[in-house]
Amino acid sequence: MKRLLTGLQSSGTLHIGNYFGALKPFLDTYQNHESFLMVADYHSLTSLKDPALVRASIENVVLDYLAVGVDLDNATIFQQSQVHEHTELAWIFECLVTVPFLMQSHAYKDKVAKGLEANAGLFNYPMLMAADILLYDAEVVPVGEDQRQHIEYAREAANKFNNAYGETFKEPQGMILEGTGVVPGVDGKKMSKSYGNTIPLFGTKEEITKAVLSIVTDSDGDIPTNVYTIHKLFKTEAELAPMYEENKGKYKASKDALIEDIENFVAPMRARRLELAAQKDLIKNVLAQGSEKARAIAQAKMLDVRSKVGITL
Ligand code: ADP
Ligand code: TRP
């Protein structure tokens, strides 16, 4: 089985766009690989400065993944900062790549343009991510489209190292997740936490109802496009057709049906998340076990790397 690794930097409350765009395609593939899911807590320090928030975000990522059904018999969930080799290897890569090369990063420029502090960690972000991937010889790296360039950076880091010190790292392949395309938000624009137009994945029935009732419906036409596009994520077109035909012009009825379908889908995951959150030490234990497994692989790799660069006497 090929090794798969992906990293999750916590970024607030998940919405159904995240689920169908990123989580679902991941859930569909991870069991066919030897899978590692990393909580990228050091990456999150590039933007989060409040220790309580950092802690909560680590816990939330683990709960989210377990709640949507990641099976620990088929995946290792671990915490980046618990495997010190990540920052160590990142440093070695930083000494191999140039500042102008890192300056080409779209993610860095976008984040700074959005007002994030241009700290050196944010600038070096791609080399830490390269270390995350290359330490494990991960061949499959499922990520969203926005991470394509980061995979290129990882390939280049592998290349630079191999050229300087001899064949050591495998060049990873990105696996750009083909999700359901862009899930629209309640205003018809891309659903995004930055636009405040989301339907939360673990929302209560009240929150789901409120969000669905606020979906903008087109004033002409019999079928409310936005409602229908979201509804298609939960039911087949064949199932939906008769209902929308019957509800022609009656937007409220279609929305009520959508609320019902989202609620049926979300309720078990929401309940599971609550149940998991109540289990004392669950998150700590999952991360401790996972990090131990990851560490063994990373440590073996770093013995070779240290020797090759000449720091082992
Ligand atoms: P947001 O836009 O809410 O900030 P993120 O940028 O954190 O979401 O996205 C996390 C993952 O979810 C990405 O891989 C992205 O491709 C996916 N995603 C986010 N919003 C949508 C959407 N509206 N439709 C489909 N996929 C999405
Ligand atoms: N940069 C990724 C994101 O924002 C998270 C990440 C960190 C990652 N390290 C990784 C993804 C390694 C894949 C592999 O989504």
mmCIF file of C-alpha atoms in Angstrom, residues 6-154:
data_model
loop_
_atom_site.group_PDB
_atom_site.id
_atom_site.type_symbol
_atom_site.label_atom_id
_atom_site.label_comp_id
_atom_site.label_asym_id
_atom_site.label_seq_id
_atom_site.Cartn_x
_atom_site.Cartn_y
_atom_site.Cartn_z
ATOM 1 C CA THR A 6 -2.198 15.006 4.677
ATOM 2 C CA GLY A 7 -2.078 17.867 7.126
ATOM 3 C CA LEU A 8 -4.923 19.729 8.681
ATOM 4 C CA GLN A 9 -4.483 23.210 9.899
ATOM 5 C CA SER A 10 -7.467 24.055 11.988
ATOM 6 C CA SER A 11 -9.439 26.886 10.574
ATOM 7 C CA GLY A 12 -12.643 27.376 12.476
ATOM 8 C CA THR A 13 -15.966 25.601 12.317
ATOM 9 C CA LEU A 14 -16.418 23.183 9.421
ATOM 10 C CA HIS A 15 -19.254 23.782 6.966
ATOM 11 C CA ILE A 16 -20.907 21.515 4.427
ATOM 12 C CA GLY A 17 -18.733 23.034 1.678
ATOM 13 C CA ASN A 18 -15.648 21.732 3.517
ATOM 14 C CA TYR A 19 -17.300 18.353 3.918
ATOM 15 C CA PHE A 20 -18.237 17.772 0.284
ATOM 16 C CA GLY A 21 -15.240 19.637 -1.153
ATOM 17 C CA ALA A 22 -12.447 18.198 0.948
ATOM 18 C CA LEU A 23 -13.477 15.688 3.620
ATOM 19 C CA LYS A 24 -15.655 13.415 1.510
ATOM 20 C CA PRO A 25 -13.052 12.812 -1.222
ATOM 21 C CA PHE A 26 -10.490 12.129 1.506
ATOM 22 C CA LEU A 27 -12.819 9.706 3.320
ATOM 23 C CA ASP A 28 -13.379 7.893 0.032
ATOM 24 C CA THR A 29 -9.653 7.192 -0.476
ATOM 25 C CA TYR A 30 -7.756 7.009 2.783
ATOM 26 C CA GLN A 31 -8.545 3.374 3.475
ATOM 27 C CA ASN A 32 -6.782 2.274 0.295
ATOM 28 C CA HIS A 33 -3.475 3.582 1.628
ATOM 29 C CA GLU A 34 -1.307 3.563 4.707
ATOM 30 C CA SER A 35 -2.744 6.850 5.908
ATOM 31 C CA PHE A 36 -1.348 9.560 8.148
ATOM 32 C CA LEU A 37 -3.407 12.548 9.185
ATOM 33 C CA MET A 38 -1.323 15.258 10.762
ATOM 34 C CA VAL A 39 -2.595 18.088 12.920
ATOM 35 C CA ALA A 40 -0.445 20.963 11.661
ATOM 36 C CA ASP A 41 -0.225 22.822 14.950
ATOM 37 C CA TYR A 42 3.136 24.469 14.205
ATOM 38 C CA HIS A 43 1.660 25.785 10.972
ATOM 39 C CA SER A 44 -1.244 27.212 12.943
ATOM 40 C CA LEU A 45 1.191 29.273 15.048
ATOM 41 C CA THR A 46 1.828 31.391 11.945
ATOM 42 C CA SER A 47 -1.569 32.955 12.608
ATOM 43 C CA LEU A 48 -2.835 31.952 16.076
ATOM 44 C CA LYS A 49 -1.225 33.641 19.077
ATOM 45 C CA ASP A 50 -3.709 32.810 21.822
ATOM 46 C CA PRO A 51 -2.602 29.592 23.595
ATOM 47 C CA ALA A 52 -6.173 28.682 24.528
ATOM 48 C CA LEU A 53 -7.195 28.972 20.890
ATOM 49 C CA VAL A 54 -4.223 26.939 19.714
ATOM 50 C CA ARG A 55 -5.122 24.169 22.169
ATOM 51 C CA ALA A 56 -8.806 24.232 21.229
ATOM 52 C CA SER A 57 -7.985 24.150 17.527
ATOM 53 C CA ILE A 58 -5.837 21.036 17.926
ATOM 54 C CA GLU A 59 -8.649 19.307 19.818
ATOM 55 C CA ASN A 60 -11.255 20.409 17.310
ATOM 56 C CA VAL A 61 -9.385 18.993 14.348
ATOM 57 C CA VAL A 62 -9.127 15.593 16.019
ATOM 58 C CA LEU A 63 -12.816 15.605 17.006
ATOM 59 C CA ASP A 64 -13.910 16.716 13.537
ATOM 60 C CA TYR A 65 -12.047 13.889 11.865
ATOM 61 C CA LEU A 66 -13.246 11.241 14.252
ATOM 62 C CA ALA A 67 -16.809 12.539 14.046
ATOM 63 C CA VAL A 68 -16.950 12.354 10.240
ATOM 64 C CA GLY A 69 -15.844 8.759 10.478
ATOM 65 C CA VAL A 70 -12.069 8.436 10.184
ATOM 66 C CA ASP A 71 -11.358 4.939 11.406
ATOM 67 C CA LEU A 72 -8.295 4.704 13.629
ATOM 68 C CA ASP A 73 -7.670 1.126 12.535
ATOM 69 C CA ASN A 74 -6.974 2.498 9.080
ATOM 70 C CA ALA A 75 -5.355 5.845 9.787
ATOM 71 C CA THR A 76 -2.808 7.365 12.140
ATOM 72 C CA ILE A 77 -3.722 10.770 13.516
ATOM 73 C CA PHE A 78 -0.729 12.611 14.948
ATOM 74 C CA GLN A 79 0.410 16.010 16.150
ATOM 75 C CA GLN A 80 3.146 17.732 14.161
ATOM 76 C CA SER A 81 4.805 19.417 17.148
ATOM 77 C CA GLN A 82 5.145 16.060 18.916
ATOM 78 C CA VAL A 83 7.544 14.856 16.235
ATOM 79 C CA HIS A 84 10.495 17.231 16.531
ATOM 80 C CA GLU A 85 12.050 16.020 13.301
ATOM 81 C CA HIS A 86 9.592 18.185 11.327
ATOM 82 C CA THR A 87 11.095 21.500 12.400
ATOM 83 C CA GLU A 88 14.580 20.044 12.206
ATOM 84 C CA LEU A 89 14.192 18.976 8.587
ATOM 85 C CA ALA A 90 12.434 22.242 7.711
ATOM 86 C CA TRP A 91 15.578 24.084 8.830
ATOM 87 C CA ILE A 92 17.764 21.949 6.606
ATOM 88 C CA PHE A 93 15.486 22.664 3.625
ATOM 89 C CA GLU A 94 15.499 26.383 4.427
ATOM 90 C CA CYS A 95 19.271 26.296 4.051
ATOM 91 C CA LEU A 96 18.877 24.808 0.558
ATOM 92 C CA VAL A 97 16.267 27.100 -0.982
ATOM 93 C CA THR A 98 16.524 30.795 -1.693
ATOM 94 C CA VAL A 99 14.470 33.727 -0.487
ATOM 95 C CA PRO A 100 13.394 34.666 -4.058
ATOM 96 C CA PHE A 101 12.134 31.100 -4.513
ATOM 97 C CA LEU A 102 10.005 31.327 -1.371
ATOM 98 C CA MET A 103 8.833 34.778 -2.417
ATOM 99 C CA GLN A 104 6.918 33.162 -5.278
ATOM 100 C CA SER A 105 4.432 31.616 -2.835
ATOM 101 C CA HIS A 106 0.840 32.559 -3.682
ATOM 102 C CA ALA A 107 -0.393 31.434 -0.285
ATOM 103 C CA TYR A 108 2.057 33.762 1.457
ATOM 104 C CA LYS A 109 1.121 36.722 -0.718
ATOM 105 C CA ASP A 110 -2.609 36.046 -0.381
ATOM 106 C CA LYS A 111 -2.430 35.740 3.380
ATOM 107 C CA VAL A 112 -0.425 38.936 3.749
ATOM 108 C CA ALA A 113 -2.804 40.717 1.363
ATOM 109 C CA LYS A 114 -5.667 39.587 3.637
ATOM 110 C CA GLY A 115 -3.941 41.295 6.557
ATOM 111 C CA LEU A 116 -2.082 38.409 8.193
ATOM 112 C CA GLU A 117 1.212 39.373 9.785
ATOM 113 C CA ALA A 118 4.122 38.721 7.410
ATOM 114 C CA ASN A 119 6.076 36.753 10.008
ATOM 115 C CA ALA A 120 9.074 34.609 9.064
ATOM 116 C CA GLY A 121 7.160 31.455 9.968
ATOM 117 C CA LEU A 122 4.508 32.294 7.394
ATOM 118 C CA PHE A 123 7.252 32.929 4.857
ATOM 119 C CA ASN A 124 8.956 29.593 5.569
ATOM 120 C CA TYR A 125 5.635 27.723 5.751
ATOM 121 C CA PRO A 126 6.283 25.744 2.523
ATOM 122 C CA MET A 127 9.513 24.244 3.872
ATOM 123 C CA LEU A 128 7.831 22.996 7.043
ATOM 124 C CA MET A 129 5.133 21.470 4.864
ATOM 125 C CA ALA A 130 7.800 19.905 2.640
ATOM 126 C CA ALA A 131 9.351 18.347 5.757
ATOM 127 C CA ASP A 132 5.915 17.042 6.843
ATOM 128 C CA ILE A 133 5.567 15.141 3.606
ATOM 129 C CA LEU A 134 9.135 14.080 2.842
ATOM 130 C CA LEU A 135 9.973 12.714 6.298
ATOM 131 C CA TYR A 136 7.457 9.941 5.641
ATOM 132 C CA ASP A 137 8.250 9.283 1.981
ATOM 133 C CA ALA A 138 4.557 9.959 1.464
ATOM 134 C CA GLU A 139 3.627 9.296 -2.134
ATOM 135 C CA VAL A 140 0.023 10.431 -2.048
ATOM 136 C CA VAL A 141 -0.833 13.834 -0.623
ATOM 137 C CA PRO A 142 -4.526 14.684 -0.888
ATOM 138 C CA VAL A 143 -5.090 18.423 -0.708
ATOM 139 C CA GLY A 144 -7.390 21.099 -2.056
ATOM 140 C CA GLU A 145 -6.557 23.035 -5.209
ATOM 141 C CA ASP A 146 -5.187 25.914 -3.136
ATOM 142 C CA GLN A 147 -2.337 23.654 -1.938
ATOM 143 C CA ARG A 148 -1.038 22.725 -5.389
ATOM 144 C CA GLN A 149 1.942 25.072 -5.193
ATOM 145 C CA HIS A 150 2.880 23.775 -1.752
ATOM 146 C CA ILE A 151 3.246 20.292 -3.218
ATOM 147 C CA GLU A 152 5.503 21.752 -5.902
ATOM 148 C CA TYR A 153 7.622 23.307 -3.150
ATOM 149 C CA ALA A 154 7.922 19.900 -1.488
#
